[in-house]
CSV table of C-alpha atoms in Angstrom, one decimal:
chain,number,residue,atom,x,y,z
A,786,MET,CA,-15.4,10.7,-41.2
A,787,THR,CA,-17.5,13.8,-40.8
A,788,TYR,CA,-18.1,13.6,-37.4
A,789,ARG,CA,-14.3,12.9,-36.5
A,790,PHE,CA,-13.3,15.8,-38.4
A,791,SER,CA,-15.7,18.5,-36.9
A,792,ARG,CA,-15.2,16.9,-33.4
A,793,LYS,CA,-11.7,17.4,-33.8
A,794,ALA,CA,-12.0,21.0,-35.2
A,795,VAL,CA,-13.9,21.9,-32.4
A,796,ALA,CA,-11.2,20.1,-29.7
A,797,ALA,CA,-8.4,22.0,-31.8
A,798,ALA,CA,-10.0,25.5,-31.0
A,799,GLY,CA,-10.5,24.4,-27.6
A,800,VAL,CA,-6.5,23.5,-27.3
A,801,THR,CA,-5.6,26.8,-28.7
A,802,ALA,CA,-7.9,28.7,-26.6
A,803,LEU,CA,-6.5,27.2,-23.4
A,804,GLY,CA,-2.9,27.3,-24.2
A,805,LEU,CA,-2.3,23.4,-23.3
A,806,GLY,CA,1.0,23.4,-24.4
A,807,LEU,CA,1.0,21.0,-27.5
A,808,ALA,CA,4.4,20.6,-28.7
A,809,ALA,CA,4.0,19.3,-32.4
A,810,CYS,CA,1.3,17.6,-34.3
A,811,GLY,CA,1.7,15.6,-37.5
A,812,ASP,CA,1.4,12.4,-39.4
A,813,SER,CA,3.0,9.2,-38.0
A,814,GLY,CA,6.8,8.5,-39.4
A,815,SER,CA,5.7,5.1,-39.8
A,816,ASP,CA,6.1,3.8,-43.4
A,817,SER,CA,3.1,1.4,-42.9
A,818,GLY,CA,0.6,4.2,-42.2
A,819,ASP,CA,-1.0,3.6,-45.6
A,820,GLY,CA,-4.4,2.7,-44.5
A,821,GLY,CA,-4.0,-0.9,-44.9
A,822,GLY,CA,-3.3,-3.2,-48.0
A,823,ASP,CA,-6.8,-2.6,-49.4
A,824,GLY,CA,-6.2,1.3,-49.6
A,825,GLU,CA,-9.4,1.7,-47.7
A,826,SER,CA,-8.8,3.4,-44.2
A,827,LYS,CA,-10.8,2.6,-41.2
A,828,GLY,CA,-10.5,6.0,-39.8
A,829,THR,CA,-8.0,8.4,-38.4
A,830,ILE,CA,-6.6,7.4,-34.7
A,831,THR,CA,-4.6,10.0,-33.0
A,832,LEU,CA,-2.0,9.1,-30.5
A,833,GLY,CA,-1.1,11.7,-27.6
A,834,TYR,CA,2.1,11.0,-25.7
A,835,ILE,CA,5.2,12.7,-24.0
A,836,PRO,CA,8.4,12.0,-26.0
A,837,SER,CA,10.7,12.3,-23.0
A,838,TRP,CA,8.7,9.5,-21.0
A,839,SER,CA,10.0,6.5,-23.2
A,840,ASP,CA,7.3,4.1,-22.1
A,841,GLY,CA,4.8,6.3,-24.1
A,842,LEU,CA,7.1,6.9,-26.8
A,843,SER,CA,7.8,3.1,-27.5
A,844,THR,CA,4.5,2.1,-27.1
A,845,ALA,CA,2.9,4.9,-29.5
A,846,TYR,CA,5.0,3.7,-32.1
A,847,LEU,CA,4.0,0.2,-31.6
A,848,LEU,CA,0.2,1.1,-31.3
A,849,ASP,CA,1.4,3.0,-34.8
A,850,ASP,CA,3.1,0.0,-36.6
A,851,GLN,CA,-0.2,-2.1,-35.5
A,852,LEU,CA,-3.3,0.2,-35.9
A,853,SER,CA,-1.6,1.1,-39.4
A,854,LYS,CA,-1.3,-2.7,-40.4
A,855,ALA,CA,-5.0,-2.9,-39.4
A,856,GLY,CA,-6.2,-0.5,-41.6
A,857,TYR,CA,-6.1,2.8,-39.7
A,858,ASP,CA,-4.5,6.3,-40.5
A,859,VAL,CA,-2.6,7.1,-37.5
A,860,GLU,CA,-1.6,10.5,-36.4
A,861,MET,CA,0.9,11.4,-33.5
A,862,GLN,CA,0.4,14.5,-31.2
A,863,THR,CA,3.2,15.2,-28.6
A,864,LEU,CA,2.6,17.1,-25.3
A,865,THR,CA,5.0,18.1,-22.4
A,866,GLU,CA,3.0,17.5,-19.4
A,867,ALA,CA,0.7,14.9,-18.2
A,868,GLY,CA,-2.3,17.5,-17.2
A,869,PRO,CA,-2.6,18.7,-21.0
A,870,LEU,CA,-2.4,15.4,-22.0
A,871,TYR,CA,-5.3,14.2,-19.8
A,872,THR,CA,-7.4,17.3,-20.6
A,873,ALA,CA,-6.9,16.2,-24.4
A,874,LEU,CA,-7.8,12.8,-23.9
A,875,SER,CA,-11.0,13.8,-22.0
A,876,GLN,CA,-11.8,16.4,-24.7
A,877,GLY,CA,-11.3,13.9,-27.6
A,878,ASP,CA,-8.2,16.3,-29.1
A,879,VAL,CA,-6.3,13.0,-28.5
A,880,ASP,CA,-8.0,9.3,-29.0
A,881,MET,CA,-5.5,7.2,-27.3
A,882,TYR,CA,-2.8,7.8,-24.4
A,883,PRO,CA,-0.7,4.5,-25.3
A,884,SER,CA,1.1,4.3,-21.7
A,885,ALA,CA,-1.0,5.9,-18.8
A,886,TRP,CA,-0.4,5.1,-15.2
A,887,PRO,CA,-4.0,5.9,-13.9
A,888,GLU,CA,-3.8,3.6,-10.5
A,889,VAL,CA,-1.6,5.4,-8.3
A,890,THR,CA,0.8,7.9,-10.3
A,891,HIS,CA,-2.1,9.6,-12.4
A,892,GLU,CA,-4.8,8.9,-9.7
A,893,SER,CA,-5.6,12.8,-9.3
A,894,TYR,CA,-5.8,13.2,-13.1
A,895,MET,CA,-8.1,10.3,-13.4
A,896,GLU,CA,-10.2,11.7,-10.2
A,897,LYS,CA,-10.7,15.2,-12.6
A,898,PHE,CA,-11.2,13.8,-15.9
A,899,GLY,CA,-11.8,9.8,-15.5
A,900,ASP,CA,-15.4,10.2,-16.4
A,901,ASP,CA,-14.4,11.2,-19.8
A,902,ILE,CA,-11.7,8.7,-20.3
A,903,GLU,CA,-12.1,4.8,-21.1
A,904,ASP,CA,-9.8,1.9,-19.8
A,905,VAL,CA,-8.9,0.0,-22.8
A,906,GLY,CA,-6.5,-2.3,-21.4
A,907,ALA,CA,-3.6,-3.0,-19.3
A,908,TYR,CA,-0.4,-3.9,-21.3
A,909,TYR,CA,2.3,-4.3,-17.9
A,910,ASP,CA,1.3,-5.2,-14.5
A,911,ASN,CA,4.5,-4.8,-12.8
A,912,ALA,CA,5.2,-0.7,-12.6
A,913,LYS,CA,6.5,1.1,-9.7
A,914,LEU,CA,7.6,4.4,-8.6
A,915,THR,CA,11.0,4.7,-7.0
A,916,TRP,CA,13.5,7.0,-5.6
A,917,ALA,CA,16.9,5.4,-6.6
A,918,VAL,CA,21.0,5.3,-6.3
A,919,PRO,CA,23.6,3.7,-8.3
A,920,ASP,CA,24.3,0.6,-7.1
A,921,TYR,CA,28.0,1.7,-6.0
A,922,SER,CA,26.3,3.8,-3.4
A,923,GLU,CA,26.3,3.6,0.3
A,924,ILE,CA,22.7,4.9,0.7
A,925,GLU,CA,20.0,2.0,1.3
A,926,SER,CA,17.0,3.8,2.3
A,927,ILE,CA,15.2,6.8,1.9
A,928,GLU,CA,15.3,7.2,5.6
A,929,ASP,CA,18.9,7.4,5.4
A,930,LEU,CA,19.1,10.4,3.5
A,931,PRO,CA,19.7,13.2,6.2
A,932,GLU,CA,23.0,11.8,6.9
A,933,TYR,CA,24.0,12.3,3.2
A,934,ALA,CA,22.6,15.7,2.7
A,935,ASP,CA,26.1,17.6,2.4
A,936,VAL,CA,27.3,14.8,-0.1
A,937,LEU,CA,24.5,15.3,-2.6
A,938,ASP,CA,24.4,19.0,-2.0
A,939,GLY,CA,20.9,18.9,-0.8
A,940,LYS,CA,19.1,17.9,-3.9
A,941,ILE,CA,16.9,15.2,-5.1
A,942,ILE,CA,16.9,15.3,-9.1
A,943,GLY,CA,13.4,14.9,-10.2
A,944,ILE,CA,11.8,14.8,-13.4
A,945,GLU,CA,9.1,17.2,-14.9
A,946,PRO,CA,7.3,19.3,-12.6
A,947,GLY,CA,3.7,17.8,-13.6
A,948,ALA,CA,4.6,14.2,-13.2
A,949,GLY,CA,2.9,12.0,-11.2
A,950,LEU,CA,5.8,11.2,-9.8
A,951,THR,CA,6.9,14.6,-8.5
A,952,GLU,CA,3.8,15.0,-7.2
A,953,ALA,CA,4.3,11.6,-5.1
A,954,SER,CA,7.7,12.7,-4.1
A,955,LYS,CA,6.6,16.3,-3.0
A,956,GLU,CA,3.5,15.3,-1.4
A,957,ASN,CA,4.3,11.9,0.5
A,958,VAL,CA,8.0,11.2,0.4
A,959,ILE,CA,9.4,14.4,1.3
A,960,PRO,CA,6.9,14.8,4.4
A,961,ASP,CA,6.8,11.5,5.3
A,962,TYR,CA,10.4,11.5,5.9
A,963,ASP,CA,10.7,15.0,7.0
A,964,LEU,CA,13.4,15.9,4.2
A,965,ALA,CA,12.2,19.5,3.7
A,966,LYS,CA,14.9,20.9,5.8
A,967,ASP,CA,17.6,19.0,4.3
A,968,PHE,CA,16.7,18.7,0.5
A,969,LYS,CA,15.2,20.4,-2.7
A,970,LEU,CA,13.5,18.5,-5.3
A,971,VAL,CA,14.9,19.8,-8.4
A,972,THR,CA,12.5,19.4,-11.4
A,973,SER,CA,13.1,19.6,-15.1
A,974,SER,CA,12.6,17.2,-17.4
A,975,THR,CA,13.3,13.2,-17.8
A,976,THR,CA,16.1,14.1,-20.4
A,977,GLY,CA,17.5,16.4,-18.0
A,978,MET,CA,17.5,13.9,-15.1
A,979,THR,CA,19.3,11.2,-17.1
A,980,SER,CA,21.8,13.6,-18.1
A,981,SER,CA,22.4,14.1,-14.1
A,982,LEU,CA,22.2,10.7,-13.6
A,983,LYS,CA,25.1,10.2,-16.4
A,984,LYS,CA,27.3,12.9,-15.4
A,985,ALA,CA,27.1,11.4,-11.7
A,986,THR,CA,27.8,7.9,-12.7
A,987,ASP,CA,30.4,8.5,-14.8
A,988,ALA,CA,32.4,10.2,-11.9
A,989,GLU,CA,31.1,7.6,-9.2
A,990,GLU,CA,29.5,10.4,-7.4
A,991,GLU,CA,26.4,10.2,-5.3
A,992,ILE,CA,23.2,10.7,-6.5
A,993,VAL,CA,19.9,10.2,-5.8
A,994,VAL,CA,17.0,10.4,-8.5
A,995,THR,CA,13.2,10.1,-8.6
A,996,LEU,CA,12.7,7.1,-11.1
A,997,TRP,CA,10.3,4.0,-11.9
A,998,ARG,CA,10.3,0.4,-13.4
A,999,PRO,CA,9.9,-0.2,-16.3
A,1000,PHE,CA,12.8,2.3,-17.4
A,1001,TRP,CA,15.6,1.5,-19.6
A,1002,ALA,CA,18.0,3.9,-17.1
A,1003,ASN,CA,17.4,1.1,-14.3
A,1004,SER,CA,19.7,-1.5,-16.3
A,1005,LYS,CA,22.0,1.1,-18.4
A,1006,TYR,CA,23.2,2.9,-14.9
A,1007,ASP,CA,22.9,-0.1,-12.5
A,1008,MET,CA,20.2,1.5,-10.3
A,1009,ARG,CA,19.2,0.2,-7.4
A,1010,ASP,CA,15.7,1.3,-5.5
A,1011,LEU,CA,16.1,3.1,-2.0
A,1012,LYS,CA,14.2,1.3,0.5
A,1013,ASP,CA,10.7,2.9,1.4
A,1014,PRO,CA,9.6,1.7,4.7
A,1015,LYS,CA,6.7,4.0,5.4
A,1016,GLY,CA,5.7,2.9,1.5
A,1017,ALA,CA,5.5,6.7,0.5
A,1018,LEU,CA,5.7,6.0,-3.0
A,1019,GLY,CA,2.6,3.8,-2.9
A,1020,GLU,CA,1.9,0.3,-4.1
A,1021,GLY,CA,2.9,-1.1,-7.7
A,1022,GLU,CA,0.4,-0.5,-10.7
A,1023,ALA,CA,-0.3,-1.5,-14.1
A,1024,LEU,CA,0.2,0.5,-17.3
A,1025,HIS,CA,-3.0,1.0,-19.2
A,1026,PHE,CA,-4.0,2.1,-22.6
A,1027,LEU,CA,-6.6,4.8,-21.9
A,1028,GLY,CA,-8.9,6.1,-24.7
A,1029,THR,CA,-11.1,9.2,-25.0
A,1030,LYS,CA,-14.8,8.2,-23.8
A,1031,GLY,CA,-16.4,6.0,-26.2
A,1032,PHE,CA,-13.3,4.9,-28.1
A,1033,SER,CA,-13.9,1.3,-28.4
A,1034,ASP,CA,-17.5,2.0,-29.9
A,1035,GLU,CA,-16.1,4.4,-32.4
A,1036,PHE,CA,-13.0,2.0,-33.1
A,1037,PRO,CA,-14.3,-1.5,-32.0
A,1038,GLU,CA,-11.6,-3.8,-34.1
A,1039,ALA,CA,-9.0,-1.4,-33.0
A,1040,ALA,CA,-9.8,-1.8,-29.5
A,1041,GLU,CA,-10.0,-5.6,-29.5
A,1042,LEU,CA,-6.3,-5.3,-31.2
A,1043,ILE,CA,-5.3,-3.0,-28.5
A,1044,GLU,CA,-6.7,-4.8,-25.2
A,1045,GLY,CA,-4.9,-7.9,-26.3
A,1046,ILE,CA,-1.4,-6.6,-26.0
A,1047,LYS,CA,0.2,-8.0,-23.0
A,1048,LEU,CA,4.2,-7.6,-22.4
A,1049,ASP,CA,6.2,-9.3,-19.7
A,1050,ASP,CA,9.4,-7.7,-18.2
A,1051,ALA,CA,11.9,-9.1,-21.1
A,1052,GLN,CA,9.2,-8.0,-24.0
A,1053,TYR,CA,8.8,-4.6,-22.5
A,1054,GLY,CA,12.6,-4.2,-21.9
A,1055,SER,CA,13.6,-5.1,-25.5
A,1056,LEU,CA,10.8,-2.9,-26.9
A,1057,GLU,CA,12.2,0.3,-24.9
A,1058,ASP,CA,15.9,-0.4,-25.8
A,1059,LYS,CA,15.5,-0.9,-29.5
A,1060,VAL,CA,13.1,2.6,-29.4
A,1061,VAL,CA,15.2,4.7,-27.1
A,1062,ASN,CA,19.2,3.1,-27.4
A,1063,GLU,CA,19.5,1.0,-30.2
A,1064,PHE,CA,17.7,3.1,-32.9
A,1065,GLY,CA,17.2,6.4,-30.8
A,1066,GLU,CA,15.4,9.7,-32.1
A,1067,GLY,CA,13.8,9.8,-35.5
A,1068,LYS,CA,14.2,5.9,-36.0
A,1069,GLU,CA,11.4,4.7,-33.9
A,1070,ALA,CA,9.4,3.1,-36.7
A,1071,GLU,CA,12.8,0.9,-37.8
A,1072,ALA,CA,13.1,0.0,-34.2
A,1073,ILE,CA,9.4,-1.4,-34.1
A,1074,ASP,CA,10.1,-2.9,-37.4
A,1075,SER,CA,13.1,-4.7,-35.9
A,1076,TRP,CA,11.3,-5.9,-32.5
A,1077,ILE,CA,8.5,-7.2,-34.5
A,1078,GLU,CA,11.0,-9.2,-36.4
A,1079,GLU,CA,12.5,-10.6,-33.2
A,1080,ASN,CA,9.2,-11.1,-31.6
A,1081,PRO,CA,6.6,-12.2,-33.8
A,1082,ASP,CA,4.6,-14.0,-31.2
A,1083,ALA,CA,4.6,-11.3,-28.5
A,1084,PHE,CA,0.9,-11.0,-27.8
A,1085,ASP,CA,-2.1,-12.8,-29.2
A,1086,THR,CA,-3.5,-9.9,-31.3
A,1087,GLU,CA,0.1,-9.0,-32.8
A,1088,LEU,CA,0.1,-8.2,-36.7
A,1089,THR,CA,3.3,-9.2,-38.1
A,1090,ASP,CA,2.1,-7.9,-42.0
A,1091,LYS,CA,-0.2,-5.5,-43.6
A,1092,LYS,CA,-3.9,-6.8,-44.1
């Protein structure tokens, strides 16, 4: 415990000095975070995630529930961009990034920080970056977009400027399909993108957004991936639990629990829908309680009750 405190104190000073953009920090909102049924904590694990990225939000609260039941104290630390999150993970400011895209989307971050990061396991193996349209759209392929530049007002609606999807769109899709002369990639946030998507679909207007799977907006807005004949958005990948270097040595029981989490499409979809749509902001812990109750055997290491 002394080592943990000292390392975090030093790391926190580093975060402040570097201005990494931490948005908030505090104890978990879960009512199960009492250090386990025997009152003896096995240590404190800090989860770092970007709240507007709903895969990380959902799995952070799933880990909060499971690690708390296993006897750990859990702290949540929210950030606003992928770069500061990978920096914090590599420096030990956070112990775990609960939904990382290290194989394709965040490959550049792994090249920079990977030596100080431990891959604890993958929980979902069917992830994919896309450019997408509502199913009512006339547009079928990314290579068709120049024909629709006027109706789209020359805009592709993106997410956060530091997202791997934004990087792939700027550095691969736009140049590969020669779109720069007709289009601008509009970046703001995931919330901003989904707001634009809702406005367009309510009016049944044409819109192209940078999107990904798994993500709840695909089903809510009946989205369809544009064909990508040049393969500019890369291959499919898996979603991983990434720990700071040495995580499994410091928290072996937690690492075993986390490594055993495997979710299929239906399980992941129901988890995210519970957290984001059915319960919503401020009720994430209740959403996880409900999901656990409905999915008591979702994965081999699942804990349904406190130890």
